[in-house]
Amino acid sequence: MSVDLSAEKYEKHRQAGEILAQVRQETADRVDVGVSHLEVAEFAEDRIRELGGEPAFPVNISIDHEAAHATPAPNDESTFGEEMINLDIGVHIDGWLADTAITVDLSGNPELAEAPGEALEAAIDVIEPGIETGEIGAEIESVIDGYGFNPVVNLTGHGLGHWEQHTAPNIPNRAVSQGVELEVGDTVAIEPFATDGGGKVSEGADVEIYALDREGSVRNRQAREALEQIVEEFKTLPFARRWLETSRAKMALRRLEQQEIVHGYPVLQEEEGCLVSQKEHTVIVTEDGCEVTTRDR
Ligand code: MN
Ligand code: MN
């Protein structure tokens, strides 16, 4: 069966990617020593809306040993220092997503900052219908290994579903023998992570990002208000505590978590003292290769 890559859903993936490429650049340009994390996250999220998209998830700002799922708290006063900074940003148009990440290195480790980008280009070069996801992982691992760093092996690329940030297939960041074959029309995010640490992240204590698991009824007023906003606005996409309009958002989220209506995403991090870098693009698999929706224009 042939896939029509001009179908509306692909046009929306492309439109999301075009907005995202612009916002990624403008956001990275604002990152500097002394600049506020919250200001940068809100700049990106507002800019996405101005350009006609919606944030697909809270802007992730991961510092040094952090790899993913960090976003500013409400009233966060943190500022950037001489650090390794990963910005991971997503846009959706009617639930069709684009997902991208870039490392801004203020720490003076240019090789570590560069490695995931080169690994990503090597991965993009080999993507075509019929390639196994394990072969993509092998390309990524080989480039990062060549730099003398480790890929983070328990973070992976992924498919992008309708209103779903992470769907099958996983795209590993190392060679694996069991993989699945990509097909024309698959829309996937490829996201190599490199580290001077061991290459395996674990959960930290901070949680600022959540997502809905199921709808349900709650008695507490603030929890009910929060749930109404989540169902209406974010559906099954991840959201930030700071996006909730209800007073006492922390308590509301705790109630919703207790009833297993939402779950949190703890920050994922390497050992303290290590650095992690990341680069990510979204691609659509085509007849003869792939189209990168989040490429700089
Ligand atoms: Mn991402
Ligand atoms: Mn991703």
XYZ file of N, CA and C in Angstrom, residues 68-285:
654
model
N 17.217 14.960 30.550
C 15.857 15.156 30.044
C 14.884 15.418 31.188
N 13.715 15.971 30.818
C 12.566 16.151 31.709
C 12.770 17.237 32.768
N 13.721 18.134 32.560
C 13.849 19.285 33.457
C 13.198 20.489 32.780
N 12.340 21.168 33.508
C 11.783 22.435 33.016
C 11.619 23.352 34.217
N 11.672 24.675 34.007
C 11.592 25.567 35.171
C 10.304 25.384 35.978
N 10.438 25.554 37.285
C 9.296 25.588 38.190
C 8.611 26.950 38.038
N 7.365 27.087 38.533
C 6.764 28.422 38.573
C 7.663 29.329 39.414
N 7.871 30.550 39.002
C 8.724 31.497 39.740
C 10.168 31.037 39.910
N 10.623 30.160 39.027
C 12.004 29.663 39.065
C 12.978 30.840 38.890
N 13.990 30.905 39.740
C 14.937 32.019 39.635
C 16.301 31.590 39.124
N 16.436 30.335 38.665
C 17.744 29.851 38.183
C 18.204 30.624 36.953
N 19.513 30.795 36.858
C 20.107 31.416 35.671
C 21.213 30.505 35.138
N 21.559 30.705 33.860
C 22.612 29.905 33.249
C 23.983 30.324 33.752
N 24.828 29.313 33.946
C 26.227 29.564 34.256
C 27.100 29.017 33.131
N 28.374 28.792 33.414
C 29.269 28.228 32.392
C 29.033 26.728 32.341
N 27.954 26.332 31.659
C 27.431 24.974 31.734
C 27.185 24.401 30.340
N 26.915 23.080 30.329
C 26.459 22.393 29.118
C 24.935 22.397 29.168
N 24.311 23.048 28.199
C 22.862 23.270 28.259
C 22.170 22.596 27.070
N 21.230 21.698 27.368
C 20.428 21.078 26.306
C 19.038 21.680 26.319
N 18.624 22.157 25.137
C 17.257 22.671 24.974
C 16.495 21.663 24.129
N 15.388 21.163 24.646
C 14.568 20.207 23.899
C 13.176 20.814 23.773
N 12.728 21.005 22.534
C 11.523 21.796 22.279
C 10.609 21.024 21.329
N 9.306 21.124 21.544
C 8.348 20.446 20.668
C 7.211 21.364 20.267
N 6.703 21.150 19.057
C 5.556 21.910 18.548
C 4.533 20.916 18.031
N 3.246 21.232 18.215
C 2.243 20.454 17.486
C 1.244 21.363 16.798
N 0.732 20.855 15.705
C -0.370 21.492 14.994
C -1.503 20.466 15.021
N -2.569 20.761 15.729
C -3.700 19.818 15.852
C -3.240 18.417 16.268
N -2.226 18.349 17.136
C -1.775 17.052 17.653
C -0.711 16.365 16.809
N -0.325 16.950 15.671
C 0.752 16.375 14.840
C 2.059 17.063 15.199
N 3.072 16.293 15.566
C 4.223 16.853 16.279
C 5.502 17.013 15.467
N 6.340 17.896 15.987
C 7.766 17.944 15.643
C 8.519 18.093 16.955
N 9.691 17.472 17.022
C 10.453 17.374 18.272
C 11.917 17.625 17.906
N 12.571 18.531 18.626
C 13.964 18.848 18.282
C 14.746 19.194 19.533
N 16.061 19.052 19.475
C 16.897 19.466 20.599
C 18.240 19.951 20.078
N 18.837 20.822 20.871
C 20.148 21.389 20.528
C 20.924 21.609 21.820
N 22.234 21.471 21.743
C 23.082 21.761 22.896
C 23.747 23.114 22.709
N 23.682 23.940 23.736
C 24.424 25.195 23.761
C 25.521 25.006 24.807
N 26.760 25.060 24.353
C 27.869 24.786 25.273
C 28.478 26.068 25.796
N 28.270 26.365 27.071
C 28.945 27.497 27.721
C 30.013 26.964 28.675
N 30.291 25.636 28.569
C 31.185 24.998 29.541
C 32.599 24.809 29.006
N 32.793 25.077 27.707
C 34.118 24.891 27.122
C 34.437 23.432 26.826
N 33.432 22.669 26.371
C 33.650 21.283 25.946
C 33.102 21.079 24.534
N 33.761 21.720 23.547
C 33.183 21.730 22.195
C 33.038 20.337 21.572
N 33.932 19.405 21.889
C 33.822 18.088 21.264
C 32.600 17.326 21.760
N 32.358 17.428 23.058
C 31.173 16.754 23.609
C 29.897 17.379 23.033
N 29.923 18.706 22.871
C 28.740 19.391 22.332
C 28.487 19.004 20.874
N 29.571 18.686 20.155
C 29.496 18.426 18.711
C 29.111 16.974 18.409
N 29.489 16.049 19.278
C 29.352 14.613 18.983
C 27.925 14.182 18.626
N 26.892 14.587 19.392
C 25.549 14.121 19.043
C 25.062 14.652 17.700
N 25.487 15.858 17.335
C 25.087 16.420 16.040
C 25.653 15.607 14.894
N 26.913 15.206 15.021
C 27.514 14.393 13.963
C 26.870 12.998 13.927
N 26.581 12.457 15.111
C 25.906 11.153 15.172
C 24.524 11.233 14.527
N 23.838 12.349 14.765
C 22.494 12.529 14.191
C 22.559 12.580 12.668
N 23.547 13.312 12.132
C 23.664 13.390 10.664
C 23.994 12.015 10.078
N 24.830 11.246 10.762
C 25.152 9.890 10.286
C 23.901 9.019 10.279
N 23.059 9.176 11.304
C 21.813 8.411 11.378
C 20.876 8.804 10.233
N 20.737 10.112 10.025
C 19.841 10.611 8.964
C 20.300 10.087 7.598
N 21.611 10.023 7.397
C 22.172 9.548 6.120
C 21.776 8.114 5.796
N 21.584 7.266 6.802
C 21.295 5.852 6.514
C 19.793 5.532 6.538
N 18.970 6.516 6.936
C 17.527 6.208 7.035
C 16.902 6.097 5.648
N 16.236 4.970 5.416
C 15.450 4.734 4.206
C 14.486 3.597 4.530
N 13.483 3.392 3.682
C 12.549 2.304 3.976
C 13.295 0.980 4.089
N 12.946 0.179 5.079
C 13.564 -1.134 5.245
C 14.734 -1.155 6.207
N 15.282 0.028 6.568
C 16.396 0.017 7.535
C 15.858 -0.418 8.902
N 16.673 -1.200 9.612
C 16.283 -1.597 10.965
C 16.731 -0.547 11.970
N 15.913 -0.357 12.989
C 16.231 0.658 13.998
C 17.588 0.380 14.662
N 17.960 -0.884 14.794
C 19.260 -1.235 15.378
C 20.438 -0.741 14.545
N 20.244 -0.684 13.209
C 21.321 -0.176 12.344
C 21.496 1.325 12.548
N 20.397 2.031 12.791
C 20.485 3.473 13.070
C 21.247 3.676 14.375
N 20.910 2.867 15.377
C 21.609 2.933 16.663
C 23.100 2.658 16.517
N 23.443 1.737 15.630
C 24.862 1.402 15.414
C 25.629 2.601 14.852
N 24.997 3.346 13.936
C 25.631 4.562 13.382
C 25.885 5.574 14.491
N 24.865 5.765 15.321
C 24.962 6.753 16.408
C 26.081 6.361 17.371
N 26.064 5.101 17.770
C 27.074 4.627 18.730
C 28.475 4.778 18.164
N 28.626 4.434 16.893
C 29.969 4.457 16.321
C 30.542 5.874 16.267
N 29.712 6.858 15.931
C 30.212 8.246 15.881
C 30.582 8.726 17.293
N 29.707 8.493 18.251
C 29.957 8.994 19.612
C 31.163 8.283 20.230
N 31.249 6.998 19.961
C 32.402 6.217 20.407
C 33.706 6.763 19.804
N 33.635 7.159 18.545
C 34.807 7.728 17.862
C 35.306 9.014 18.511
N 34.423 9.725 19.146
C 34.802 10.947 19.877
C 35.377 10.611 21.256
N 35.251 9.341 21.663
C 35.725 8.954 22.986
C 34.700 9.161 24.088
N 33.419 9.321 23.690
C 32.357 9.477 24.691
C 31.421 8.278 24.630
N 30.487 8.217 25.570
C 29.474 7.160 25.577
C 28.131 7.711 25.122
N 27.388 6.919 24.320
C 25.983 7.294 24.091
C 25.191 6.985 25.353
N 24.150 7.758 25.609
C 23.249 7.405 26.720
C 22.309 6.330 26.179
N 22.438 5.107 26.699
C 21.767 3.971 26.065
C 20.341 3.750 26.562
N 19.976 4.352 27.698
C 18.586 4.171 28.127
C 17.707 5.394 27.833
N 18.147 6.223 26.882
C 17.268 7.225 26.273
C 17.254 6.911 24.780
N 16.098 7.017 24.157
C 16.005 6.628 22.748
C 15.177 7.625 21.948
N 15.365 7.588 20.636
C 14.423 8.254 19.745
C 13.129 7.444 19.731
N 12.145 7.927 18.957
C 10.797 7.364 19.083
C 9.918 7.797 17.927
N 8.837 7.059 17.740
C 7.813 7.498 16.804
C 7.002 8.633 17.405
N 6.347 9.407 16.527
C 5.497 10.506 16.981
C 4.068 10.215 16.545
N 3.170 10.023 17.509
C 1.781 9.710 17.178
C 0.900 10.938 17.263
N -0.373 10.770 16.969
C -1.309 11.888 17.054
C -1.625 12.153 18.521
N -1.251 13.329 19.011
C -1.353 13.703 20.426
C -0.494 12.806 21.313
N 0.477 12.112 20.727
C 1.346 11.239 21.506
C 2.803 11.540 21.166
N 3.554 11.917 22.209
C 4.948 12.288 21.963
C 5.833 11.069 21.741
N 5.513 9.952 22.393
C 6.374 8.772 22.294
C 5.559 7.565 21.876
N 5.773 7.094 20.666
C 5.127 5.862 20.215
C 6.214 4.950 19.654
N 5.824 3.723 19.333
C 6.744 2.801 18.670
C 7.086 3.378 17.294
N 8.243 3.087 16.725
C 9.310 2.277 17.322
C 10.281 3.129 18.134
N 10.967 2.503 19.089
C 12.122 3.157 19.720
C 13.279 3.168 18.735
N 14.041 4.273 18.746
C 15.247 4.329 17.917
C 16.430 4.350 18.880
N 17.127 3.237 19.033
C 18.165 3.156 20.064
C 19.377 4.031 19.739
N 20.117 4.359 20.768
C 21.352 5.128 20.595
C 22.587 4.234 20.633
N 22.381 2.929 20.421
C 23.490 1.984 20.299
C 23.042 0.835 19.385
N 23.993 0.033 18.954
C 23.671 -1.116 18.115
C 22.877 -2.118 18.934
N 21.713 -2.516 18.436
C 20.961 -3.594 19.084
C 20.563 -4.573 17.990
N 20.431 -5.840 18.367
C 20.135 -6.825 17.333
C 18.642 -6.918 17.015
N 17.800 -6.728 18.045
C 16.374 -6.757 17.720
C 15.948 -5.349 17.357
N 15.612 -5.146 16.110
C 15.092 -3.841 15.723
C 13.871 -4.048 14.873
N 13.191 -2.943 14.542
C 12.088 -3.072 13.595
C 12.455 -2.283 12.346
N 11.852 -2.642 11.239
C 12.142 -1.946 9.981
C 11.278 -0.700 9.849
N 11.914 0.409 9.452
C 11.154 1.632 9.189
C 10.477 1.518 7.825
N 9.312 2.159 7.729
C 8.545 2.136 6.480
C 8.258 3.549 6.013
N 7.952 3.686 4.731
C 7.581 4.993 4.180
C 6.420 5.572 4.994
N 6.570 6.832 5.359
C 5.503 7.497 6.112
C 5.712 7.485 7.611
N 6.626 6.631 8.100
C 6.927 6.669 9.536
C 7.492 8.051 9.892
N 6.997 8.635 10.963
C 7.503 9.928 11.429
C 8.174 9.680 12.774
N 9.483 9.879 12.798
C 10.246 9.506 13.994
C 11.206 10.619 14.414
N 11.458 10.679 15.708
C 12.456 11.594 16.260
C 13.727 10.779 16.521
N 14.860 11.309 16.046
C 16.153 10.667 16.288
C 16.895 11.567 17.260
N 17.351 11.039 18.387
C 17.941 11.921 19.394
C 19.137 11.311 20.114
N 20.308 11.415 19.490
C 21.516 10.930 20.173
C 21.875 11.813 21.378
N 22.271 11.135 22.444
C 22.828 11.804 23.626
C 24.263 11.304 23.784
N 25.192 12.200 24.099
C 26.570 11.796 24.384
C 26.933 12.253 25.793
N 27.802 11.488 26.435
C 28.200 11.865 27.798
C 29.633 11.427 28.077
N 30.258 12.152 28.991
C 31.566 11.704 29.491
C 31.365 10.816 30.724
N 30.099 10.534 31.048
C 29.772 9.616 32.135
C 29.574 8.202 31.619
N 28.904 7.382 32.426
C 28.764 5.960 32.109
C 27.805 5.630 30.975
N 26.881 6.549 30.653
C 25.971 6.294 29.538
C 24.631 5.729 29.949
N 24.293 5.895 31.215
C 22.989 5.429 31.680
C 22.412 6.468 32.635
N 21.217 6.980 32.342
C 20.618 7.981 33.229
C 19.699 7.309 34.240
N 19.523 7.994 35.370
C 18.558 7.519 36.361
C 17.692 8.691 36.815
N 16.632 8.380 37.547
C 15.677 9.404 37.949
C 16.186 10.230 39.119
N 16.103 11.552 38.978
C 16.426 12.457 40.072
C 15.173 12.768 40.879
N 15.288 13.722 41.801
C 14.177 14.023 42.712
C 13.189 15.027 42.123
N 13.647 15.893 41.223
C 12.784 16.981 40.750
C 11.755 16.492 39.730
N 10.518 16.959 39.896
C 9.459 16.667 38.922
C 8.713 17.967 38.633
N 8.736 18.393 37.387
C 7.967 19.573 36.975
C 7.094 19.282 35.766
N 7.266 18.095 35.156
C 6.518 17.738 33.941
C 5.615 16.540 34.249
N 4.397 16.616 33.759
C 3.371 15.593 34.035
C 2.618 15.276 32.739
N 1.896 14.146 32.741
C 0.964 13.869 31.636
C -0.217 13.066 32.152
N -1.315 13.191 31.418
C -2.574 12.513 31.765
C -2.486 11.030 31.428
N -2.952 10.188 32.359
C -3.068 8.751 32.083
C -4.498 8.354 31.763
N -5.439 8.919 32.497
C -6.844 8.564 32.285
C -7.702 9.697 32.829
N -8.929 9.762 32.369
C -9.838 10.731 32.967
C -10.468 10.105 34.203
N -10.953 10.931 35.092
C -11.532 10.383 36.318
C -12.235 11.502 37.052
N -12.887 11.195 38.138
C -13.544 12.270 38.884
C -12.791 12.515 40.184
N -12.646 13.799 40.503
C -11.948 14.184 41.736
C -12.818 15.161 42.509
N -12.772 15.039 43.829
C -13.626 15.896 44.661
C -13.006 17.260 44.899
N -11.695 17.289 45.100
C -11.021 18.544 45.435
C -11.168 19.569 44.293
N -11.506 20.800 44.651
C -11.823 21.796 43.626
C -10.631 22.129 42.724
N -9.459 22.392 43.353
C -8.287 22.749 42.540
C -7.864 21.600 41.634
N -7.967 20.378 42.161
C -7.595 19.213 41.350
C -8.554 19.064 40.173
N -9.833 19.350 40.434
C -10.833 19.252 39.358
C -10.578 20.316 38.296
N -10.258 21.542 38.733
C -9.953 22.617 37.773
C -8.728 22.267 36.932
N -7.713 21.733 37.609
C -6.492 21.360 36.880
C -6.809 20.283 35.849
N -7.588 19.288 36.257
C -7.912 18.175 35.351
C -8.694 18.668 34.136
N -9.613 19.614 34.373
C -10.387 20.156 33.242
C -9.459 20.825 32.235
N -8.511 21.607 32.745
C -7.573 22.277 31.840
C -6.705 21.255 31.096
N -6.245 20.237 31.812
C -5.371 19.218 31.203
C -6.101 18.500 30.064
N -7.316 18.049 30.342
C -8.079 17.283 29.347
C -8.380 18.150 28.128
N -8.738 19.398 28.389
C -9.126 20.315 27.317
C -7.918 20.753 26.493
N -6.829 21.119 27.175
C -5.750 21.822 26.493
C -4.588 20.909 26.095
N -4.180 20.012 26.982
C -2.957 19.230 26.728
C -3.277 17.809 26.276
N -4.489 17.354 26.592
C -4.884 15.963 26.292
C -3.813 15.020 26.828
N -3.244 14.158 25.958
C -2.260 13.191 26.473
C -0.816 13.678 26.319
N -0.633 14.953 25.947
C 0.743 15.473 25.811
C 1.269 15.951 27.170
N 2.574 15.901 27.354
C 3.158 16.361 28.627
C 2.928 17.864 28.860
N 2.772 18.240 30.105
C 2.582 19.653 30.463
C 3.412 19.984 31.702
N 3.611 21.287 31.925
C 4.407 21.739 33.076
C 3.490 22.179 34.206
N 3.952 22.004 35.415
C 3.202 22.515 36.571
C 2.927 24.009 36.402
N 3.935 24.741 35.848
C 3.752 26.190 35.712
C 2.704 26.567 34.669
N 2.229 25.611 33.872
C 1.180 25.913 32.892
C -0.212 25.867 33.501
N -0.346 25.329 34.686
C -1.679 25.167 35.277
C -2.170 26.498 35.832
N -3.445 26.778 35.566
C -4.025 28.059 35.982
C -4.573 28.018 37.401
N -4.858 26.835 37.915
C -5.470 26.746 39.237
C -4.502 27.227 40.324
N -5.055 27.748 41.413
C -4.200 28.041 42.557
C -3.800 26.694 43.178
N -2.715 26.653 43.868
C -2.261 25.417 44.535
C -2.074 24.246 43.563
N -1.344 24.527 42.487
C -1.128 23.494 41.457
C -0.385 22.289 42.008
N 0.531 22.516 42.935
C 1.322 21.407 43.466
C 0.421 20.405 44.199
N -0.456 20.957 45.021
C -1.395 20.093 45.753
C -2.334 19.393 44.778
N -2.829 20.136 43.785
C -3.755 19.553 42.800
C -3.091 18.370 42.086
N -1.831 18.548 41.700
C -1.117 17.473 40.996
C -0.885 16.278 41.916
N -0.618 16.555 43.187
C -0.414 15.456 44.129
C -1.695 14.607 44.233
N -2.840 15.269 44.314
C -4.119 14.534 44.356
C -4.326 13.710 43.082
N -4.051 14.331 41.942
C -4.267 13.618 40.668
C -3.296 12.443 40.522
N -2.103 12.606 41.079
C -1.142 11.493 41.044
C -1.600 10.354 41.953
N -2.092 10.719 43.137
C -2.569 9.699 44.090
C -3.674 8.854 43.480
N -4.529 9.490 42.657
C -5.633 8.745 42.021
C -5.212 8.130 40.696
N -3.902 8.199 40.407
C -3.347 7.629 39.169
C -4.042 8.175 37.919
N -4.355 9.485 37.980
C -4.958 10.156 36.819
C -3.855 10.818 35.999
N -2.853 11.368 36.661
C -1.662 11.877 35.959
C -0.422 11.205 36.562
N 0.672 11.237 35.803
C 1.959 10.795 36.374
C 3.011 11.846 36.067
N 4.019 11.924 36.934
C 5.111 12.861 36.744
C 6.263 12.218 35.989
N 7.088 13.062 35.379
C 8.325 12.609 34.735
C 9.506 13.162 35.528
N 10.110 12.377 36.407
C 11.282 12.889 37.134
C 12.406 13.238 36.159
N 13.220 14.224 36.553
C 14.398 14.568 35.755
C 15.261 13.320 35.591
N 15.762 13.099 34.369
C 16.658 11.966 34.107
C 18.078 12.493 34.010
N 18.977 11.898 34.752
C 20.319 12.478 34.853
C 21.414 11.430 34.977
N 22.593 11.840 34.514
C 23.819 11.073 34.736
C 24.293 11.353 36.163
N 25.404 10.727 36.551
C 26.011 11.033 37.850
C 26.410 12.506 37.894
N 26.269 13.113 39.066
C 26.707 14.495 39.274
C 28.188 14.617 38.892
N 28.533 15.724 38.194
C 29.924 15.894 37.768
C 30.152 15.500 36.321
N 29.232 14.724 35.746
C 29.317 14.369 34.325
C 28.599 15.432 33.500
N 28.843 15.391 32.190
C 28.139 16.285 31.273
C 27.406 15.451 30.229
N 26.255 15.952 29.800
C 25.466 15.272 28.764
C 25.154 16.288 27.666
N 25.289 15.854 26.403
C 24.900 16.702 25.269
C 23.883 15.943 24.423
N 23.136 16.674 23.614
C 22.020 16.072 22.872
C 21.773 16.836 21.584
N 21.346 16.116 20.545
C 20.824 16.788 19.342
C 19.688 15.936 18.819
N 18.644 16.577 18.335
C 17.463 15.825 17.876
C 16.826 16.491 16.681
N 16.414 15.651 15.730
C 15.572 16.097 14.618
C 14.406 15.145 14.479
N 13.345 15.636 13.836
C 12.211 14.789 13.450
C 12.300 14.538 11.948
N 12.086 13.291 11.550
C 12.158 12.944 10.125
C 10.910 12.162 9.691
N 10.573 12.321 8.425
C 9.528 11.495 7.799
C 10.244 10.576 6.807
N 10.033 9.278 6.921
C 10.671 8.326 6.005
C 9.984 8.426 4.635
